[in-house]
Short mmCIF file of C-alpha atoms (C1' of nucleotides) in Angstrom, two decimals:
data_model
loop_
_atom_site.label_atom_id
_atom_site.label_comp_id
_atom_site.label_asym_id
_atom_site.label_seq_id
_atom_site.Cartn_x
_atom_site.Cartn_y
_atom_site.Cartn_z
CA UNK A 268 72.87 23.35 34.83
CA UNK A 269 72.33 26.95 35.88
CA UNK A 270 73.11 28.66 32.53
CA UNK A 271 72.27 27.10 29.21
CA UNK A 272 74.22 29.63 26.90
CA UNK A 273 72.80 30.16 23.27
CA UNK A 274 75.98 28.32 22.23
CA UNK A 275 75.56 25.46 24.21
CA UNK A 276 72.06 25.17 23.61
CA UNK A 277 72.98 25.47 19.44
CA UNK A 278 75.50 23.01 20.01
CA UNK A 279 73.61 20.39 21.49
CA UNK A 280 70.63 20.67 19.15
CA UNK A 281 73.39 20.28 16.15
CA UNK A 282 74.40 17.34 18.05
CA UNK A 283 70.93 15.35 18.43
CA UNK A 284 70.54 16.68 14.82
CA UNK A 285 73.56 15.32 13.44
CA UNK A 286 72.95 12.09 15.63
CA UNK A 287 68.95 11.54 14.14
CA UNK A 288 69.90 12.21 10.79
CA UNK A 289 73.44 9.85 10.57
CA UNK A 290 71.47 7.15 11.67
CA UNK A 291 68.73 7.09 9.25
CA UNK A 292 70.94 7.88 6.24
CA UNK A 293 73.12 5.03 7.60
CA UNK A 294 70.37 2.78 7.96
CA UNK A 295 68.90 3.35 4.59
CA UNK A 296 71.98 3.66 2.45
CA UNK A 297 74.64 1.75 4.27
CA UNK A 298 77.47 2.85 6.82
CA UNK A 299 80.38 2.53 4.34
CA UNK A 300 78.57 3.37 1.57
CA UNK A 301 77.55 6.86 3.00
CA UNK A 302 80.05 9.69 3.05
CA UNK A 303 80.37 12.39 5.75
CA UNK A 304 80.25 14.82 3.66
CA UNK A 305 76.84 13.59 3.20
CA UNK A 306 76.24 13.37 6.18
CA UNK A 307 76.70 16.88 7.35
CA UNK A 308 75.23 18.13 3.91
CA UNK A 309 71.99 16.43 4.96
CA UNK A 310 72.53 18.39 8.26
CA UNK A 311 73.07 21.46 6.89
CA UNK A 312 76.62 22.18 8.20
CA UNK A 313 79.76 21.34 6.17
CA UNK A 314 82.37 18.57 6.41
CA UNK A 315 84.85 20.29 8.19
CA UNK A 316 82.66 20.83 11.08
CA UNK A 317 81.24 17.94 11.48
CA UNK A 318 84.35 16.44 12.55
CA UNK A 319 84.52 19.51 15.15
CA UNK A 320 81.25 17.96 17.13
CA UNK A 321 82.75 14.09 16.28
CA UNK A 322 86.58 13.33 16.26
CA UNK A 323 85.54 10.35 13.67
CA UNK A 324 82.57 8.95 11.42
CA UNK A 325 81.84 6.60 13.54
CA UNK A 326 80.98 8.54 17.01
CA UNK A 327 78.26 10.26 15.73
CA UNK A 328 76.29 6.70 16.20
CA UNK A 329 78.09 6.20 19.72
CA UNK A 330 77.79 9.67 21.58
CA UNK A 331 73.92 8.35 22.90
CA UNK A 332 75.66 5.43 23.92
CA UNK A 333 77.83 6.76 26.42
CA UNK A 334 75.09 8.67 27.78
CA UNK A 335 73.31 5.77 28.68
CA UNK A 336 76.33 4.26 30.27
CA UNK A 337 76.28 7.38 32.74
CA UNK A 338 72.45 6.79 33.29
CA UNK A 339 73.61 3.37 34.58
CA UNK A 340 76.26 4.73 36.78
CA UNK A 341 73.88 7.87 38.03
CA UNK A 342 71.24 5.51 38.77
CA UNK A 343 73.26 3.14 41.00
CA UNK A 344 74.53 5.78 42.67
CA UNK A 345 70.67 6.55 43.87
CA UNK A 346 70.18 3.19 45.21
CA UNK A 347 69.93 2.87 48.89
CA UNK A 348 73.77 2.44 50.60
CA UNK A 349 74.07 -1.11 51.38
CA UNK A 350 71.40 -3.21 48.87
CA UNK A 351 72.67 -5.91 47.79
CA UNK A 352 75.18 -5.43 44.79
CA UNK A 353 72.71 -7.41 42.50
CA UNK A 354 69.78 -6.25 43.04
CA UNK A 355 70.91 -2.83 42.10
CA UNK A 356 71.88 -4.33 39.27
CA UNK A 357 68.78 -5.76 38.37
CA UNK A 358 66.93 -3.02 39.16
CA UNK A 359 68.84 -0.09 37.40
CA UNK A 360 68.96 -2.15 34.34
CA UNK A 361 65.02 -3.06 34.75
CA UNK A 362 64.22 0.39 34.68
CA UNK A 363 66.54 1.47 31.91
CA UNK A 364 64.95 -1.18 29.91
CA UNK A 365 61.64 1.41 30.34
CA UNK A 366 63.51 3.30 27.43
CA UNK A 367 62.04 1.52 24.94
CA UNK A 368 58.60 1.56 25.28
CA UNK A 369 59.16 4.89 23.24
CA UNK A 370 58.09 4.45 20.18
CA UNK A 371 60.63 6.57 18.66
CA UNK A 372 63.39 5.25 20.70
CA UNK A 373 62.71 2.19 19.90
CA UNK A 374 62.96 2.89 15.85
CA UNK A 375 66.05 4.16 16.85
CA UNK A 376 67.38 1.31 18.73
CA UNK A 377 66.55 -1.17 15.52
CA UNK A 378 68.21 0.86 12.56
CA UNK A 379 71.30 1.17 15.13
CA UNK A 380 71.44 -2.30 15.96
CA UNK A 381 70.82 -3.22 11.89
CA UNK A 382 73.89 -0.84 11.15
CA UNK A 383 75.75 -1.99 13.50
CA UNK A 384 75.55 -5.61 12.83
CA UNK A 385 76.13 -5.17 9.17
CA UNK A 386 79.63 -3.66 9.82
CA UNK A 387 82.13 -5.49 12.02
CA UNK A 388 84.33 -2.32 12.80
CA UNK A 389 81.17 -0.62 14.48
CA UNK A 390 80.50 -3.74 15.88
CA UNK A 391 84.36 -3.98 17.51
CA UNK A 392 83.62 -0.43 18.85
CA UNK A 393 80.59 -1.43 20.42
CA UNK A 394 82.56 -4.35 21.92
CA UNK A 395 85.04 -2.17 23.51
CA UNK A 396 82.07 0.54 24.67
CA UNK A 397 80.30 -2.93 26.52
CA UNK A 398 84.01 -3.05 27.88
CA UNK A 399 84.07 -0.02 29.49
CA UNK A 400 80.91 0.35 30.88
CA UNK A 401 81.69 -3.10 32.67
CA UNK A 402 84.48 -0.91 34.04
CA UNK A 403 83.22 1.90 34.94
CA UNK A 404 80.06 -0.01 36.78
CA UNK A 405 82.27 -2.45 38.94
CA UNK A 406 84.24 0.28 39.89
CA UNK A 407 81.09 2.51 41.03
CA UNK A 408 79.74 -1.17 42.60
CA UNK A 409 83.19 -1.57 44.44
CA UNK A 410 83.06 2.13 45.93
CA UNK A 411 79.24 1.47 47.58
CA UNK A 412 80.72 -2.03 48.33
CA UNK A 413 83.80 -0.14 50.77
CA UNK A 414 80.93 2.27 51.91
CA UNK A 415 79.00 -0.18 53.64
CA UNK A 416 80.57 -0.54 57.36
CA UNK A 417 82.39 -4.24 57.92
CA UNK A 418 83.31 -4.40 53.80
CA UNK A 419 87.12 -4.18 54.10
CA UNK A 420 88.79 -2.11 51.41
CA UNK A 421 91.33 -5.10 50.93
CA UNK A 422 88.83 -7.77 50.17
CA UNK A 423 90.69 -8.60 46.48
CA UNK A 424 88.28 -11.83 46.27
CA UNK A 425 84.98 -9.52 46.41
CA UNK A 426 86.29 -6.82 44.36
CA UNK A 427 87.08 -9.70 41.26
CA UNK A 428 83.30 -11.10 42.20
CA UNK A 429 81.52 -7.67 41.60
CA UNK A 430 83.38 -7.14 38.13
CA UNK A 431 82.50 -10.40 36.93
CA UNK A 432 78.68 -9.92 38.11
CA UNK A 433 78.84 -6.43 35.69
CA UNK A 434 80.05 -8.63 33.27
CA UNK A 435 77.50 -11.43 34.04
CA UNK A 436 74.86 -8.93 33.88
CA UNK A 437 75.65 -7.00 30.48
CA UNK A 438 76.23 -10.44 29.17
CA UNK A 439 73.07 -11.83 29.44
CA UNK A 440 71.55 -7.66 28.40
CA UNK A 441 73.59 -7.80 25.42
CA UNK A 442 72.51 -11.47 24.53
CA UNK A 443 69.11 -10.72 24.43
CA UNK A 444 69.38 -7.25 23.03
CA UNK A 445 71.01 -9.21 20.21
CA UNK A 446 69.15 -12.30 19.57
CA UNK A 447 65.51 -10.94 20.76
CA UNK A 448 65.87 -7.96 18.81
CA UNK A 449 62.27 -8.99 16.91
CA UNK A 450 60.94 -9.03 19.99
CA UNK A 451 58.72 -6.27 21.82
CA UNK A 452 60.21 -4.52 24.47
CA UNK A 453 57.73 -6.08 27.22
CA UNK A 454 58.86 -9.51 25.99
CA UNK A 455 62.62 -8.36 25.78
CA UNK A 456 62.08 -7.47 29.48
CA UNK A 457 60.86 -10.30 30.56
CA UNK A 458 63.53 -12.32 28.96
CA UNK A 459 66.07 -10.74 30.69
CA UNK A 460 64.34 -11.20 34.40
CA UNK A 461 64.61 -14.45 33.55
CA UNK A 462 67.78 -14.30 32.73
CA UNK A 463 69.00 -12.23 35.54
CA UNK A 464 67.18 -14.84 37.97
CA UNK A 465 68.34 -17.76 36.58
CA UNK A 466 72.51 -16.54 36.86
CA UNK A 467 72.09 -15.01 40.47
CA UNK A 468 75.08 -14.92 42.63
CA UNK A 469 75.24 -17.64 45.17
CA UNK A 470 76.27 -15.86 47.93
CA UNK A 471 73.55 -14.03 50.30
CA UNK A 472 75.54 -10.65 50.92
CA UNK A 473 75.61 -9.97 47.01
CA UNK A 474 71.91 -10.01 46.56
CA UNK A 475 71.48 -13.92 46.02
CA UNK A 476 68.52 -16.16 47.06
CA UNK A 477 66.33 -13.47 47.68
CA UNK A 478 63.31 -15.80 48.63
CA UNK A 479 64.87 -18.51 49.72
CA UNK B 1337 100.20 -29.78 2.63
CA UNK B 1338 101.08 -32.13 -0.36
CA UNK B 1339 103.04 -29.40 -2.51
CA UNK B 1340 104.47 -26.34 -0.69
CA UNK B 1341 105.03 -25.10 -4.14
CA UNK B 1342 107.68 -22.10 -4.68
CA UNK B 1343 104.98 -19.22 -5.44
CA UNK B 1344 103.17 -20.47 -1.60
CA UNK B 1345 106.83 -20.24 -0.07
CA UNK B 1346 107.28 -16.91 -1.09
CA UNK B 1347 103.56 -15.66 -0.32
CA UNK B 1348 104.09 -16.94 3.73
CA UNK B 1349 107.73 -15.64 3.78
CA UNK B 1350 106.74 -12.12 2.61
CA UNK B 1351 103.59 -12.68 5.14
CA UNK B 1352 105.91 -13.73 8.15
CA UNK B 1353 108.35 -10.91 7.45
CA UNK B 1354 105.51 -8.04 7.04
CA UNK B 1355 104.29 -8.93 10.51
CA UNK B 1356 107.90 -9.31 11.98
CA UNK B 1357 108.70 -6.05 10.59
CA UNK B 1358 105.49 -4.26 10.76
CA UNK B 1359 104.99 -5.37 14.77
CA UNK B 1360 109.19 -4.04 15.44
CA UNK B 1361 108.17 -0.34 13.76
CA UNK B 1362 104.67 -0.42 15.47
CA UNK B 1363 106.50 -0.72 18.78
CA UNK B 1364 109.06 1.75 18.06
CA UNK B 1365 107.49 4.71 16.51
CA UNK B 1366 103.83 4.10 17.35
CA UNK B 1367 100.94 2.80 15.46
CA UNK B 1368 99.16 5.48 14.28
CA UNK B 1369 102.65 7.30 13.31
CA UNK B 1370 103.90 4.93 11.31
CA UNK B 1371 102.35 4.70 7.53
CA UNK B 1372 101.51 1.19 5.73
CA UNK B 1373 104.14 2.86 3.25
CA UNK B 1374 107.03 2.81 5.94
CA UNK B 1375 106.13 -0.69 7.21
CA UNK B 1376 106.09 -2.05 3.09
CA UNK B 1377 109.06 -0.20 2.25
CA UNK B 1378 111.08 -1.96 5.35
CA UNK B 1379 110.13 -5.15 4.21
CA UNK B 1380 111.14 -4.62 0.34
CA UNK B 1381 107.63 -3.90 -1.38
CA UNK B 1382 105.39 -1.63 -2.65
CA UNK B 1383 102.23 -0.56 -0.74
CA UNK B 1384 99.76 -1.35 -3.35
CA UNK B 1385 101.31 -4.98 -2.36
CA UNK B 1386 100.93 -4.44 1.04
CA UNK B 1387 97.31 -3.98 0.61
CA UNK B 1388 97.01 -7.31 -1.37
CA UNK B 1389 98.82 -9.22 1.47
CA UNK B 1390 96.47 -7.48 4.44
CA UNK B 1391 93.30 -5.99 3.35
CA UNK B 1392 93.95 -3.10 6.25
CA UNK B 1393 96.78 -1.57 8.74
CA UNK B 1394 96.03 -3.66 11.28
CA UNK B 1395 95.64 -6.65 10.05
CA UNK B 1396 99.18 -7.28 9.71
CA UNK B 1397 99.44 -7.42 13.46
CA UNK B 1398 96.22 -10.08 13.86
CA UNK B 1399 96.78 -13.19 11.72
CA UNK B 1400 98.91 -14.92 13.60
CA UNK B 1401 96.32 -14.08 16.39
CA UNK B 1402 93.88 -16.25 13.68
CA UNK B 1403 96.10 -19.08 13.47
CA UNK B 1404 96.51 -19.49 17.62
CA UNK B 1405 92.03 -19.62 17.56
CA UNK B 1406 92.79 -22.03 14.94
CA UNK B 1407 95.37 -24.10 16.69
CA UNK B 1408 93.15 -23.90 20.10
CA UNK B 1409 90.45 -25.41 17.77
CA UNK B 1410 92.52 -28.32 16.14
CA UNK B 1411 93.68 -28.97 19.44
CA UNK B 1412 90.10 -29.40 21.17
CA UNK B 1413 89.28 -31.44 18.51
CA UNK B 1414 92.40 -33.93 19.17
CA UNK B 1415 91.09 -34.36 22.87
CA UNK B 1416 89.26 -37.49 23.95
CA UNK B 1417 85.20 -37.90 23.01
CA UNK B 1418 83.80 -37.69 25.92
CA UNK B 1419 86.24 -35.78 28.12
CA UNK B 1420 84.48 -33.44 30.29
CA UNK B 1421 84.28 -29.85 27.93
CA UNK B 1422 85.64 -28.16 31.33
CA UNK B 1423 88.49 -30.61 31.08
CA UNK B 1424 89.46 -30.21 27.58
CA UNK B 1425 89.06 -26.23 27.75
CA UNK B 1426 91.83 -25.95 30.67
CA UNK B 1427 93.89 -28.74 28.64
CA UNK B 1428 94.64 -26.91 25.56
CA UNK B 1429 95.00 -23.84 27.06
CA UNK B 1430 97.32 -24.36 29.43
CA UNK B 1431 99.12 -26.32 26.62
CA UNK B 1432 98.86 -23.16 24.23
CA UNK B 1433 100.68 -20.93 27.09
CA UNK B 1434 103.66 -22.97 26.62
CA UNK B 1435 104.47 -21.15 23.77
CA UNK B 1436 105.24 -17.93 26.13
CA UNK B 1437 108.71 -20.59 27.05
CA UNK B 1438 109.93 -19.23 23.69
CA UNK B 1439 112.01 -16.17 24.20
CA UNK B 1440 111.30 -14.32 21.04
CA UNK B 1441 108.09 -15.15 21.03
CA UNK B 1442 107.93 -13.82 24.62
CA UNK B 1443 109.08 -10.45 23.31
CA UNK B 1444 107.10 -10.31 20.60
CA UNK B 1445 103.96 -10.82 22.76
CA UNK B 1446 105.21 -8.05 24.77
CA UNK B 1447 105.67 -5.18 21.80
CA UNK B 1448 101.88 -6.33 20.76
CA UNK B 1449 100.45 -5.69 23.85
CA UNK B 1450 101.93 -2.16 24.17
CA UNK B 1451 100.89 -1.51 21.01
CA UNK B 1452 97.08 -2.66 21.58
CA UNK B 1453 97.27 -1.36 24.49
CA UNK B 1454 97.93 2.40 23.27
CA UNK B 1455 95.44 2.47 20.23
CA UNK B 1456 91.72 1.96 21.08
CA UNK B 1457 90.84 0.74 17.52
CA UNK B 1458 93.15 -2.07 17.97
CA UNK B 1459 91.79 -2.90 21.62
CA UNK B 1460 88.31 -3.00 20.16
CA UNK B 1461 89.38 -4.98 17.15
CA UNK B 1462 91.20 -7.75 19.99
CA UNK B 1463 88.17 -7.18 21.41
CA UNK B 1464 86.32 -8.58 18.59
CA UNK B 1465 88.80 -10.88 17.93
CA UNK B 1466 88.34 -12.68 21.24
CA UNK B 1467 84.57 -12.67 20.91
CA UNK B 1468 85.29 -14.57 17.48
CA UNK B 1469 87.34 -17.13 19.07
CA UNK B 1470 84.51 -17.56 21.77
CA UNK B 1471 82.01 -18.36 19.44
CA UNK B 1472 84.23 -20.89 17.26
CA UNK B 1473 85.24 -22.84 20.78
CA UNK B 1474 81.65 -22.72 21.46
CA UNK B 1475 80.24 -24.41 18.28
CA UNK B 1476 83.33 -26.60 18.20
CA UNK B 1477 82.70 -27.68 22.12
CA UNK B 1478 79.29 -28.35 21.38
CA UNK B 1479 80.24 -30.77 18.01
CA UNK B 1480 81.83 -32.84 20.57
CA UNK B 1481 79.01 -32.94 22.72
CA UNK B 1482 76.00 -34.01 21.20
CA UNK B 1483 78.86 -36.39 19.80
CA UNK B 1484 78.53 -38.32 22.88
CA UNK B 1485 75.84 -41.01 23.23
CA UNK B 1486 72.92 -40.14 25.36
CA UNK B 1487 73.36 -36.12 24.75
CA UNK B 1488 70.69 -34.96 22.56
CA UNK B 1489 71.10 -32.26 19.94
CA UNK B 1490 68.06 -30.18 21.60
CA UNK B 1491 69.60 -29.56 25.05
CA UNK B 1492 69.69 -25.44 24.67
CA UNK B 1493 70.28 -25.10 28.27
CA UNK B 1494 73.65 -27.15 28.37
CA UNK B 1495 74.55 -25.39 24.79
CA UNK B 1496 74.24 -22.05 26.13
CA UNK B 1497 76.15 -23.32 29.26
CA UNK B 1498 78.86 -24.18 26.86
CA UNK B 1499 79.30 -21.12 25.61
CA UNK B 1500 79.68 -19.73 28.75
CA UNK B 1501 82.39 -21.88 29.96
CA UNK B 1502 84.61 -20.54 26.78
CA UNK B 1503 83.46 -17.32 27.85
CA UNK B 1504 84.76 -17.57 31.46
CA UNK B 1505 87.75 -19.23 30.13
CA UNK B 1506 88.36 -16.50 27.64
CA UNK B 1507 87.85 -13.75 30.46
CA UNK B 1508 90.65 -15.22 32.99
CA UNK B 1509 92.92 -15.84 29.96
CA UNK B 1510 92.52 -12.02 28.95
CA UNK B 1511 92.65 -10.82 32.73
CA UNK B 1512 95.51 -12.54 33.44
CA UNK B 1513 97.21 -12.00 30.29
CA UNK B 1514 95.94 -7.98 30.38
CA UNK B 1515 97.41 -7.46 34.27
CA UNK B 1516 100.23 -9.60 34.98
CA UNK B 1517 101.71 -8.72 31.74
CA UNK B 1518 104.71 -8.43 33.22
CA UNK B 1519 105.36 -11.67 34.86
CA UNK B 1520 107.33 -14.42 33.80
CA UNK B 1521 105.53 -16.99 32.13
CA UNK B 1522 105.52 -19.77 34.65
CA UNK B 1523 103.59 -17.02 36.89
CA UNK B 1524 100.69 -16.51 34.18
CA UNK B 1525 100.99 -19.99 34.21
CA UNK B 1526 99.83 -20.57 37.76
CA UNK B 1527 97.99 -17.85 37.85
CA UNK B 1528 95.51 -19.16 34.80
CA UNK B 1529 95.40 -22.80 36.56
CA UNK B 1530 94.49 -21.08 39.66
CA UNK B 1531 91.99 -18.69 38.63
CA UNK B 1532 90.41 -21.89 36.30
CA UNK B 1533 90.43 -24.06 39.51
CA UNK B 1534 88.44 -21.45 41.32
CA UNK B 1535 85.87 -20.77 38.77
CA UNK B 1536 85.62 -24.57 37.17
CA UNK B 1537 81.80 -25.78 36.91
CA UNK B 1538 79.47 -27.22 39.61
CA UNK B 1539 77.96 -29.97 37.59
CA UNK B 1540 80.13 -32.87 37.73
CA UNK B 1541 79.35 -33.73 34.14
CA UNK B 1542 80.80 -30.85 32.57
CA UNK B 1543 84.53 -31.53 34.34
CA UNK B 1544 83.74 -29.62 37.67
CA UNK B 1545 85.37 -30.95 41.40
CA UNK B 1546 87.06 -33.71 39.61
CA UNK B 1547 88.94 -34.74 42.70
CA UNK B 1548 85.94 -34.26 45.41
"C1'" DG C 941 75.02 50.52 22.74
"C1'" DA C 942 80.17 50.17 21.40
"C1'" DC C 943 84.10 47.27 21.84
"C1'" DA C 944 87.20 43.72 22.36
"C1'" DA C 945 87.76 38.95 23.53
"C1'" DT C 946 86.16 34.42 22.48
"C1'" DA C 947 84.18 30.73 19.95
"C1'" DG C 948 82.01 28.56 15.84
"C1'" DT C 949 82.20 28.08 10.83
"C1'" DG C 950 83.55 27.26 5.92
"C1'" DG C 951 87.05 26.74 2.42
"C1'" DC C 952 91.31 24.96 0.99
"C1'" DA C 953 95.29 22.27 0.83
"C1'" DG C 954 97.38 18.23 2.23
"C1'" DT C 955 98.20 13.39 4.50
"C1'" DC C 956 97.00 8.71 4.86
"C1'" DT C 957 94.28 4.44 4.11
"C1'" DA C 958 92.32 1.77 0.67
"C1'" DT C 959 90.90 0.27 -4.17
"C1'" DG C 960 90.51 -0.16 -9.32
"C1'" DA C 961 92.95 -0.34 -13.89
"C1'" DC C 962 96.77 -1.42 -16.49
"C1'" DA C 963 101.35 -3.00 -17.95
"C1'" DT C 964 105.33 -5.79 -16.89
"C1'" DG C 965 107.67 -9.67 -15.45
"C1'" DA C 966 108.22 -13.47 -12.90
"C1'" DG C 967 106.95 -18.61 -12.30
"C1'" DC C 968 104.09 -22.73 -13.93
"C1'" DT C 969 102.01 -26.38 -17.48
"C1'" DC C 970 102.51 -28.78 -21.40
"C1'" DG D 231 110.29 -22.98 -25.06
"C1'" DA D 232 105.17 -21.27 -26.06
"C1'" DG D 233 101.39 -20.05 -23.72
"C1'" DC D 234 99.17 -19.07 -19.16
"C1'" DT D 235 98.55 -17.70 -14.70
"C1'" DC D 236 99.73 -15.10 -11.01
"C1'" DA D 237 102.32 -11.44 -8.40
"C1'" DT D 238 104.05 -6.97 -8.51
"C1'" DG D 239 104.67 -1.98 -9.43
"C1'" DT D 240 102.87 2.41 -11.19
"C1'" DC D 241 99.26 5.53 -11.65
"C1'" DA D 242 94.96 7.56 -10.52
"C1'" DT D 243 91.19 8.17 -7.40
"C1'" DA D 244 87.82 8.15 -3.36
"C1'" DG D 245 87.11 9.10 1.27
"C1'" DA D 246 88.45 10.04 6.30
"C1'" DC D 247 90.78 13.30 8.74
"C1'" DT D 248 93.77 17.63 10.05
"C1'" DG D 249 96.07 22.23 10.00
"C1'" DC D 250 95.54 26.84 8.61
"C1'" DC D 251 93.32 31.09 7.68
"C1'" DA D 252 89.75 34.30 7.04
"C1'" DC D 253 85.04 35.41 8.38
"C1'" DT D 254 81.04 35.70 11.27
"C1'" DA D 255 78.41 35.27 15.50
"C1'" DT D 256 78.07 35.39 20.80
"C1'" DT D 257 79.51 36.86 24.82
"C1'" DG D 258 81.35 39.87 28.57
"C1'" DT D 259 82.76 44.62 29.78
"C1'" DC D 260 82.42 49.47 30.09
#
DNA sequence: GACAATAGTGGCAGTCTATGACATGAGCTC
DNA sequence: GAGCTCATGTCATAGACTGCCACTATTGTC
């Protein structure tokens, strides 16, 4: 990022703004209940452009989302070429699970999570966003997977294995993230260690049996 | 159903022909193109009545989507006590794909998809949908189990195991169902028995290597 | 620093989904 | 058939979006 422009830096900040003050309005007075016009009153811009930083109402809560999704997928990418598919895993979410021993973040993360579970629509959204991150992960697993020298490109049977452990993985993250939610963040963490531990992948070359 | 009386006729005809009609426009003009105005008017109504049939757009193309969860459930429940849950799972749904023999329901499968398929509110709302049905088969799966004498009701670990069976059933239904789309239905067949085989349970007591 | 190109903004009108209120007319109970 | 209940249509309205236009701010160029 060699050149942040006054625009882009306006447009950001207008962003994070919008995003911090959605969420509380949402929280306190109810997604449906709350208008975007409200919204972007409260923000200090008008209607009409608040639907040019978010094509809808509900992707001003989401946009934070997808950033994390890329911290995933950035994050992987640093791991050391040829460790064991889950214990990247394990460790990039570990460590992205460090977010929330920010105070602030973790306010955040509860007024989301009470929105979101108080409004089925946002929560089919979120569905589809855990949906596409599983995507977008086993793909970026599959491409270190081919890296590694003697991993065959055509190996259908591994490819299928690394997509389910994504989706074994952001199973057991979203069912603690959702029924732990009370808890603190260094119980939450621990929770989903166990977790992780107690579903790992039988087979050695994937990053099971570690101490075995 | 004692006393299909005339008014309850009516109310499911008008239902039945609102989907038929609203899934053929869907297809043809595209869901976001086509107003709930358009859809009512094709099938002889106003929209205000629209709305009091389906509370939304799309849920004209979902509730017969609520009656298959329903039928998967009724089914389960018509299974031996005491069947092995993994058993009864790849029972009724390889029962339920029979319904794919029926040419127009065959098509009509088809124009869903594409239309799911090509509006990410309605993938997110299947989505949803799916997570719904995983949740009922869960509860339902685990009625049956603590039915059994010599379960006992406190046994989180096998409950939580339940729900994941569902959950790996529900994933190779919706894999197979989201990327063979295009085969014949005695394909998806084989496939879904296949891909079942290959991922059935290891404990023996839950309907895994049945013939080992 | 002046200038033109470019991008962000607000206001306004209009479409579409969804809901409440009311009147009318069909079916249902006796 | 009288009285009742329920379904429907019409009308009016709120709220999410979108296209259009005029206006202002920023950027890049000389």
């Amino acid at each position: 990022m060699p050149d942040p422009t006054l625009r882009e830096l306006s447009r950001r900040a207008i962003r994070q703004r919008l995003g911090d003050v959605a969420i509380r309005i949402f929280a306190e007075r109810g997604y449906a209940a709350t208008t975007v016009d409200e919204v972007a009153a409260a923000a200090g811009i008008s209607e009409r452009t608040f639907f040019r930083y978010f094509g809808t109402k509900d992707q001003v809560l989401f946009f934070r989302a997808d950033e994390d999704t890329q911290m995933l997928v950035d994050r992987l990418r640093e791991r050391p070429v040829g460790e064991a598919p889950w214990i990247s895993l394990r460790q990039i979410v570990l460590v992205s699970l460090d977010l929330l021993d920010d105070e602030a973040e973790l306010e955040r993360e509860r007024m989301l999570r009470s929105i979101l579970n108080s409004t089925p629509e946002l929560l089919a959204h979120q569905l589809a966003r855990v949906a596409d991150t599983q995507r977008t992960l086993g793909d970026a697993l599959w491409e270190r997977w081919i890296a590694v020298p003697g991993h065959r490109e055509d190996d259908a049977d591994t490819r299928l294995v690394l997509r389910a452990l994504v989706g074994a993985m952001l199973g057991v993250l979203t069912e603690v993230m959702m029924h732990a939610e009370d808890q603190p963040p260094a119980e939450r963490r621990r929770l989903v260690r166990t977790a992780l531990d107690a579903i790992r992948p039988g087979r050695v070359d994937l990053g099971g049996e570690p101490d075995a």
